């Protein structure tokens, strides 16, 4: 663990970051169980194993900033502070959900917090994030936009157009690639001739950085530099975070396109135990403090499930409402 | 009252809205480059000099980017007006328009608002298959979008201003042959519907059609260039004592169904004219609506006059055969009398 970064963050925020990582992990394990029990419909794209990238990036934002997510948005939303109650209600298709039951797992968000209800077309969020950043620039605000996407998105045309526009206009946006090595089942090496997605930044005239996406402090530091660059008007950055889904692409994925050995290797690099061990060994927290946080997370989840289950479903008449402003 | 072309009326609308509301900005290809064209059809000429290139923002050739940027800026409180050089290029931005702009409000449970305008020229003008389509109907099929099609200078200003003030994504379809017949970018065969345009602030509400010519025997519904062909057809038919009512819907979504219904209840006969391909056009929707709502008043089958189901051809004589003519409209009306 980079001690300097940890020192600069301080115990209080380090523990808050740990809490968000555990909450994201346990939220997803919990909704997975609920899904298996038939209490959540649809499908789920889980980000188990990718919590360090979500928390490391979003812990560096401030009020007024804007976040764009993907079809795999739960960890981002938790990391940004979206209510677990409202998220659980949305997954259970309730009227009290973040999108009143109109969105579901792939469109979780809370725009009051600057978290745009997630955009689930791969690459589709990229030019929109550039537009959000342009709005901030035109208004003369110092707000920054962060846009998450996976390795698969980097081969979409919209990705190219969005990065180029952000670059030529020096827009205050950080493009965050969570390179989890697979676009659904397609391995990175089959879809790219280059070793790193960050290499593409040079083509747009912006900095490109690749860091260990499972090291929350390394992510925090790299994202912080990119956010600071955007905030001072110096333009966008392409930040590539190397990570791994410790679960399938979606609920129906048997993961037969990758080996159990590879999964075991990445399991050793699970970002949460590593962060916990470092917090303790460097005396930023005690094991008791972490255990308290773990217990607190369970309470939050019990409450979220109760809130969602007691919430009403949407009124059937709502199907035709809410289309036009 | 000053007489303006549609291009001039659109420019005046943009200028007034840029003055009125600091959230309004324009973006698109070649709209403000010094020494450039002012957009493909001169509509934005001079605006970059007046408002600066931040607010009259040139983009690279990057249609998905233009649409996406407009959406992102709109949800974050701006009111972008994007210039699409040819409506054919809307297909380069279909994900952004159909999956994003049209759906963000609904799928977010009403928490996002997307107040944006896409201006897009339509119409066959000897440019072949990829710069000549009239794709309004595609977008009338997408819940969440509004679609307008002004055919006069007065409506061009009023509808564009209404579109900019609307809190929803609005596509404004303009016809290349209606911009005006003068100037460097004028088109052969343009009909130049110059008209009186008040210099003061007004809007034409989205969703209101208008009777362009009252009549009692047959209703013709036609928009953009086809409106003028329908009016000519009505003149020819009047010489034979056939009294045609011509309706300009002005807005295709939401459609002024009540206005069309009242007319058909009076005339008992309906012809719809569109420049687009016949199959599944907006005319088919009007026909279906009237088959439902006006069935007992109809004295004859509803007829559509449209382009054949092919791409627009290049050769001018083929293009003339492709785009509905006054003669085809006259013959169609006679066939149901």
Tab-separated table of N, CA, C and O in Angstrom, chain B residues 145-224:
chain	number	residue	atom	x	y	z
B	145	UNK	N	-39.628	11.258	-28.599
B	145	UNK	CA	-39.196	12.340	-29.488
B	145	UNK	C	-40.412	13.135	-29.935
B	145	UNK	O	-41.520	12.604	-30.024
B	146	UNK	N	-40.194	14.410	-30.244
B	146	UNK	CA	-41.199	15.200	-30.945
B	146	UNK	C	-40.656	15.506	-32.335
B	146	UNK	O	-39.437	15.611	-32.519
B	147	UNK	N	-41.557	15.612	-33.306
B	147	UNK	CA	-41.139	15.786	-34.695
B	147	UNK	C	-41.950	16.920	-35.319
B	147	UNK	O	-43.176	16.859	-35.354
B	148	UNK	N	-41.247	17.957	-35.776
B	148	UNK	CA	-41.939	19.055	-36.439
B	148	UNK	C	-41.385	19.252	-37.841
B	148	UNK	O	-40.257	18.857	-38.139
B	149	UNK	N	-42.201	19.870	-38.703
B	149	UNK	CA	-41.828	20.020	-40.115
B	149	UNK	C	-42.430	21.312	-40.649
B	149	UNK	O	-43.473	21.304	-41.301
B	150	UNK	N	-41.760	22.452	-40.410
B	150	UNK	CA	-42.343	23.726	-40.842
B	150	UNK	C	-42.203	23.941	-42.352
B	150	UNK	O	-41.142	23.710	-42.919
B	151	UNK	N	-43.288	24.431	-42.960
B	151	UNK	CA	-43.292	24.620	-44.415
B	151	UNK	C	-43.365	26.079	-44.818
B	151	UNK	O	-43.292	26.390	-46.002
B	152	UNK	N	-43.538	26.988	-43.863
B	152	UNK	CA	-43.570	28.413	-44.204
B	152	UNK	C	-42.546	29.146	-43.344
B	152	UNK	O	-42.105	28.639	-42.307
B	153	UNK	N	-42.227	30.361	-43.760
B	153	UNK	CA	-41.244	31.149	-43.014
B	153	UNK	C	-41.783	31.470	-41.614
B	153	UNK	O	-41.050	31.407	-40.623
B	154	UNK	N	-43.071	31.801	-41.546
B	154	UNK	CA	-43.674	32.126	-40.248
B	154	UNK	C	-43.563	30.920	-39.299
B	154	UNK	O	-43.148	31.045	-38.150
B	155	UNK	N	-43.913	29.743	-39.808
B	155	UNK	CA	-43.854	28.539	-38.973
B	155	UNK	C	-42.414	28.148	-38.655
B	155	UNK	O	-42.135	27.618	-37.574
B	156	UNK	N	-41.507	28.389	-39.599
B	156	UNK	CA	-40.109	28.020	-39.372
B	156	UNK	C	-39.577	28.743	-38.146
B	156	UNK	O	-38.956	28.144	-37.259
B	157	UNK	N	-39.845	30.046	-38.059
B	157	UNK	CA	-39.375	30.795	-36.899
B	157	UNK	C	-40.127	30.351	-35.639
B	157	UNK	O	-39.509	30.070	-34.612
B	158	UNK	N	-41.441	30.291	-35.748
B	158	UNK	CA	-42.243	30.016	-34.551
B	158	UNK	C	-42.067	28.606	-34.021
B	158	UNK	O	-42.053	28.382	-32.801
B	159	UNK	N	-41.945	27.647	-34.928
B	159	UNK	CA	-41.782	26.256	-34.474
B	159	UNK	C	-40.378	25.996	-33.946
B	159	UNK	O	-40.195	25.239	-32.986
B	160	UNK	N	-39.375	26.613	-34.574
B	160	UNK	CA	-38.010	26.409	-34.060
B	160	UNK	C	-37.880	27.016	-32.667
B	160	UNK	O	-37.283	26.418	-31.764
B	161	UNK	N	-38.471	28.173	-32.470
B	161	UNK	CA	-38.418	28.776	-31.131
B	161	UNK	C	-39.172	27.914	-30.118
B	161	UNK	O	-38.707	27.732	-28.980
B	162	UNK	N	-40.297	27.376	-30.537
B	162	UNK	CA	-41.045	26.492	-29.630
B	162	UNK	C	-40.228	25.241	-29.317
B	162	UNK	O	-40.219	24.751	-28.178
B	163	UNK	N	-39.525	24.721	-30.320
B	163	UNK	CA	-38.718	23.510	-30.132
B	163	UNK	C	-37.588	23.779	-29.140
B	163	UNK	O	-37.283	22.954	-28.277
B	164	UNK	N	-36.960	24.953	-29.265
B	164	UNK	CA	-35.843	25.284	-28.374
B	164	UNK	C	-36.345	25.426	-26.938
B	164	UNK	O	-35.642	25.073	-25.984
B	165	UNK	N	-37.574	25.913	-26.768
B	165	UNK	CA	-38.109	26.105	-25.409
B	165	UNK	C	-38.757	24.848	-24.856
B	165	UNK	O	-39.113	24.797	-23.675
B	166	UNK	N	-38.939	23.841	-25.703
B	166	UNK	CA	-39.558	22.599	-25.248
B	166	UNK	C	-38.575	21.820	-24.373
B	166	UNK	O	-37.367	21.849	-24.601
B	167	UNK	N	-39.095	21.139	-23.373
B	167	UNK	CA	-38.227	20.383	-22.463
B	167	UNK	C	-37.938	18.965	-22.955
B	167	UNK	O	-37.425	18.141	-22.204
B	168	UNK	N	-38.256	18.677	-24.197
B	168	UNK	CA	-38.056	17.328	-24.748
B	168	UNK	C	-37.169	17.397	-25.989
B	168	UNK	O	-37.005	18.467	-26.574
B	169	UNK	N	-36.616	16.245	-26.403
B	169	UNK	CA	-35.881	16.247	-27.665
B	169	UNK	C	-36.838	16.466	-28.842
B	169	UNK	O	-37.828	15.742	-28.968
B	170	UNK	N	-36.526	17.464	-29.656
B	170	UNK	CA	-37.385	17.780	-30.799
B	170	UNK	C	-36.551	17.714	-32.073
B	170	UNK	O	-35.478	18.321	-32.151
B	171	UNK	N	-37.038	16.966	-33.070
B	171	UNK	CA	-36.408	16.977	-34.385
B	171	UNK	C	-37.160	17.956	-35.266
B	171	UNK	O	-38.385	17.852	-35.402
B	172	UNK	N	-36.425	18.902	-35.839
B	172	UNK	CA	-37.024	19.890	-36.730
B	172	UNK	C	-36.577	19.552	-38.147
B	172	UNK	O	-35.394	19.678	-38.480
B	173	UNK	N	-37.521	19.072	-38.950
B	173	UNK	CA	-37.190	18.737	-40.334
B	173	UNK	C	-37.485	19.933	-41.222
B	173	UNK	O	-38.576	20.495	-41.184
B	174	UNK	N	-36.480	20.300	-41.997
B	174	UNK	CA	-36.588	21.438	-42.920
B	174	UNK	C	-36.403	20.882	-44.329
B	174	UNK	O	-35.704	19.888	-44.506
B	175	UNK	N	-37.017	21.529	-45.323
B	175	UNK	CA	-36.885	21.004	-46.692
B	175	UNK	C	-35.894	21.843	-47.494
B	175	UNK	O	-35.976	23.056	-47.521
B	176	UNK	N	-34.977	21.124	-48.153
B	176	UNK	CA	-33.913	21.827	-48.897
B	176	UNK	C	-34.475	22.756	-49.968
B	176	UNK	O	-33.865	23.781	-50.271
B	177	UNK	N	-35.610	22.399	-50.554
B	177	UNK	CA	-36.167	23.226	-51.628
B	177	UNK	C	-37.026	24.358	-51.093
B	177	UNK	O	-37.572	25.141	-51.869
B	178	UNK	N	-37.149	24.437	-49.793
B	178	UNK	CA	-37.969	25.515	-49.221
B	178	UNK	C	-37.138	26.588	-48.521
B	178	UNK	O	-37.686	27.587	-48.062
B	179	UNK	N	-35.814	26.377	-48.408
B	179	UNK	CA	-35.003	27.366	-47.689
B	179	UNK	C	-35.055	28.737	-48.353
B	179	UNK	O	-34.956	29.763	-47.701
B	180	UNK	N	-35.145	28.730	-49.657
B	180	UNK	CA	-35.122	29.992	-50.379
B	180	UNK	C	-34.407	29.804	-51.691
B	180	UNK	O	-33.509	28.976	-51.801
B	181	UNK	N	-34.808	30.580	-52.681
B	181	UNK	CA	-34.262	30.357	-54.029
B	181	UNK	C	-33.117	31.300	-54.343
B	181	UNK	O	-32.573	31.266	-55.431
B	182	UNK	N	-32.758	32.150	-53.385
B	182	UNK	CA	-31.660	33.084	-53.640
B	182	UNK	C	-30.439	32.705	-52.816
B	182	UNK	O	-30.545	31.973	-51.850
B	183	UNK	N	-29.285	33.253	-53.194
B	183	UNK	CA	-28.076	33.035	-52.412
B	183	UNK	C	-27.232	31.916	-52.973
B	183	UNK	O	-27.659	31.135	-53.828
B	184	UNK	N	-26.003	31.847	-52.419
B	184	UNK	CA	-24.994	30.946	-52.971
B	184	UNK	C	-25.390	29.484	-52.874
B	184	UNK	O	-25.002	28.672	-53.691
B	185	UNK	N	-26.143	29.116	-51.834
B	185	UNK	CA	-26.446	27.711	-51.620
B	185	UNK	C	-27.871	27.361	-52.062
B	185	UNK	O	-28.436	26.367	-51.622
B	186	UNK	N	-28.459	28.195	-52.893
B	186	UNK	CA	-29.844	27.921	-53.290
B	186	UNK	C	-29.895	26.682	-54.181
B	186	UNK	O	-28.916	26.303	-54.818
B	187	UNK	N	-31.040	26.076	-54.233
B	187	UNK	CA	-31.217	24.806	-54.927
B	187	UNK	C	-32.042	25.011	-56.189
B	187	UNK	O	-33.018	25.770	-56.191
B	188	UNK	N	-31.667	24.294	-57.256
B	188	UNK	CA	-32.478	24.302	-58.471
B	188	UNK	C	-33.864	23.753	-58.140
B	188	UNK	O	-33.988	22.747	-57.444
B	189	UNK	N	-34.868	24.440	-58.594
B	189	UNK	CA	-36.229	23.955	-58.368
B	189	UNK	C	-36.822	24.386	-57.044
B	189	UNK	O	-37.895	23.942	-56.662
B	190	UNK	N	-36.111	25.267	-56.325
B	190	UNK	CA	-36.632	25.707	-55.039
B	190	UNK	C	-37.902	26.525	-55.244
B	190	UNK	O	-38.010	27.269	-56.218
B	191	UNK	N	-38.861	26.386	-54.324
B	191	UNK	CA	-40.112	27.127	-54.497
B	191	UNK	C	-40.123	28.420	-53.693
B	191	UNK	O	-40.989	29.246	-53.892
B	192	UNK	N	-39.158	28.570	-52.768
B	192	UNK	CA	-38.981	29.824	-52.044
B	192	UNK	C	-40.254	30.429	-51.467
B	192	UNK	O	-40.731	31.449	-51.944
B	193	UNK	N	-40.797	29.813	-50.482
B	193	UNK	CA	-42.003	30.373	-49.875
B	193	UNK	C	-41.670	31.516	-48.933
B	193	UNK	O	-41.713	31.364	-47.725
B	194	UNK	N	-41.306	32.679	-49.505
B	194	UNK	CA	-41.078	33.848	-48.660
B	194	UNK	C	-42.410	34.262	-48.059
B	194	UNK	O	-43.457	34.112	-48.662
B	195	UNK	N	-42.325	34.746	-46.844
B	195	UNK	CA	-43.580	35.145	-46.219
B	195	UNK	C	-43.329	36.147	-45.125
B	195	UNK	O	-42.193	36.376	-44.709
B	196	UNK	N	-44.391	36.746	-44.685
B	196	UNK	CA	-44.281	37.749	-43.630
B	196	UNK	C	-43.953	37.072	-42.314
B	196	UNK	O	-44.578	36.081	-41.929
B	197	UNK	N	-42.944	37.599	-41.668
B	197	UNK	CA	-42.496	37.042	-40.396
B	197	UNK	C	-42.369	38.190	-39.396
B	197	UNK	O	-41.562	39.092	-39.605
B	198	UNK	N	-43.153	38.165	-38.338
B	198	UNK	CA	-43.055	39.241	-37.360
B	198	UNK	C	-41.645	39.320	-36.786
B	198	UNK	O	-41.003	38.300	-36.532
B	199	UNK	N	-41.171	40.539	-36.607
B	199	UNK	CA	-39.825	40.717	-36.061
B	199	UNK	C	-39.811	40.476	-34.563
B	199	UNK	O	-38.760	40.346	-33.961
B	200	UNK	N	-40.985	40.411	-33.950
B	200	UNK	CA	-41.014	40.241	-32.492
B	200	UNK	C	-41.105	38.759	-32.116
B	200	UNK	O	-41.154	37.877	-32.974
B	201	UNK	N	-41.127	38.551	-30.835
B	201	UNK	CA	-41.073	37.200	-30.282
B	201	UNK	C	-42.440	36.521	-30.372
B	201	UNK	O	-43.427	37.045	-29.883
B	202	UNK	N	-42.484	35.365	-31.004
B	202	UNK	CA	-43.714	34.557	-31.003
B	202	UNK	C	-43.308	33.105	-31.178
B	202	UNK	O	-42.196	32.811	-31.644
B	203	UNK	N	-44.174	32.202	-30.805
B	203	UNK	CA	-43.945	30.794	-31.119
B	203	UNK	C	-45.174	30.232	-31.829
B	203	UNK	O	-46.280	30.770	-31.710
B	204	UNK	N	-44.949	29.184	-32.578
B	204	UNK	CA	-46.039	28.361	-33.114
B	204	UNK	C	-46.063	27.109	-32.246
B	204	UNK	O	-45.074	26.365	-32.212
B	205	UNK	N	-47.138	26.879	-31.508
B	205	UNK	CA	-47.124	25.745	-30.575
B	205	UNK	C	-46.911	24.408	-31.290
B	205	UNK	O	-47.486	24.162	-32.358
B	206	UNK	N	-46.081	23.581	-30.712
B	206	UNK	CA	-45.881	22.236	-31.247
B	206	UNK	C	-47.180	21.448	-31.052
B	206	UNK	O	-47.788	21.513	-29.989
B	207	UNK	N	-47.595	20.741	-32.103
B	207	UNK	CA	-48.797	19.914	-31.978
B	207	UNK	C	-50.036	20.507	-32.618
B	207	UNK	O	-51.111	19.925	-32.521
B	208	UNK	N	-49.882	21.672	-33.284
B	208	UNK	CA	-51.043	22.282	-33.934
B	208	UNK	C	-50.867	22.318	-35.441
B	208	UNK	O	-49.958	22.969	-35.949
B	209	UNK	N	-51.750	21.633	-36.148
B	209	UNK	CA	-51.773	21.726	-37.597
B	209	UNK	C	-52.539	22.966	-38.019
B	209	UNK	O	-53.033	23.735	-37.197
B	210	UNK	N	-52.639	23.163	-39.340
B	210	UNK	CA	-53.331	24.355	-39.828
B	210	UNK	C	-53.978	24.034	-41.177
B	210	UNK	O	-53.430	23.264	-41.969
B	211	UNK	N	-55.143	24.613	-41.399
B	211	UNK	CA	-55.793	24.483	-42.701
B	211	UNK	C	-55.197	25.537	-43.617
B	211	UNK	O	-55.321	26.732	-43.360
B	212	UNK	N	-54.508	25.107	-44.666
B	212	UNK	CA	-53.866	26.055	-45.575
B	212	UNK	C	-54.834	26.534	-46.655
B	212	UNK	O	-54.644	27.592	-47.247
B	213	UNK	N	-55.812	25.715	-46.940
B	213	UNK	CA	-56.809	26.089	-47.933
B	213	UNK	C	-58.093	25.388	-47.536
B	213	UNK	O	-58.131	24.161	-47.452
B	214	UNK	N	-59.132	26.126	-47.268
B	214	UNK	CA	-60.387	25.476	-46.890
B	214	UNK	C	-61.091	24.891	-48.117
B	214	UNK	O	-60.962	25.425	-49.221
B	215	UNK	N	-61.785	23.800	-47.921
B	215	UNK	CA	-62.508	23.170	-49.021
B	215	UNK	C	-63.537	22.203	-48.475
B	215	UNK	O	-63.583	21.943	-47.268
B	216	UNK	N	-64.352	21.645	-49.343
B	216	UNK	CA	-65.479	20.830	-48.882
B	216	UNK	C	-65.512	19.424	-49.464
B	216	UNK	O	-66.208	18.562	-48.949
B	217	UNK	N	-64.743	19.179	-50.549
B	217	UNK	CA	-64.908	17.909	-51.260
B	217	UNK	C	-63.909	16.832	-50.859
B	217	UNK	O	-64.260	15.650	-50.768
B	218	UNK	N	-62.672	17.199	-50.675
B	218	UNK	CA	-61.596	16.242	-50.364
B	218	UNK	C	-60.620	16.914	-49.398
B	218	UNK	O	-60.357	18.112	-49.530
B	219	UNK	N	-60.079	16.128	-48.460
B	219	UNK	CA	-59.016	16.625	-47.592
B	219	UNK	C	-57.690	16.082	-48.094
B	219	UNK	O	-57.564	14.878	-48.345
B	220	UNK	N	-56.717	16.972	-48.258
B	220	UNK	CA	-55.348	16.518	-48.510
B	220	UNK	C	-54.498	16.922	-47.310
B	220	UNK	O	-54.537	18.081	-46.883
B	221	UNK	N	-53.752	15.964	-46.766
B	221	UNK	CA	-52.794	16.249	-45.700
B	221	UNK	C	-51.403	16.141	-46.307
B	221	UNK	O	-51.059	15.100	-46.889
B	222	UNK	N	-50.624	17.204	-46.193
B	222	UNK	CA	-49.287	17.203	-46.800
B	222	UNK	C	-48.393	18.170	-46.032
B	222	UNK	O	-48.850	19.206	-45.563
B	223	UNK	N	-47.113	17.801	-45.934
B	223	UNK	CA	-46.172	18.654	-45.205
B	223	UNK	C	-45.023	19.071	-46.119
B	223	UNK	O	-44.834	18.517	-47.208
B	224	UNK	N	-44.261	20.074	-45.674
B	224	UNK	CA	-43.038	20.516	-46.346
B	224	UNK	C	-43.279	20.752	-47.846
B	224	UNK	O	-44.265	21.382	-48.217
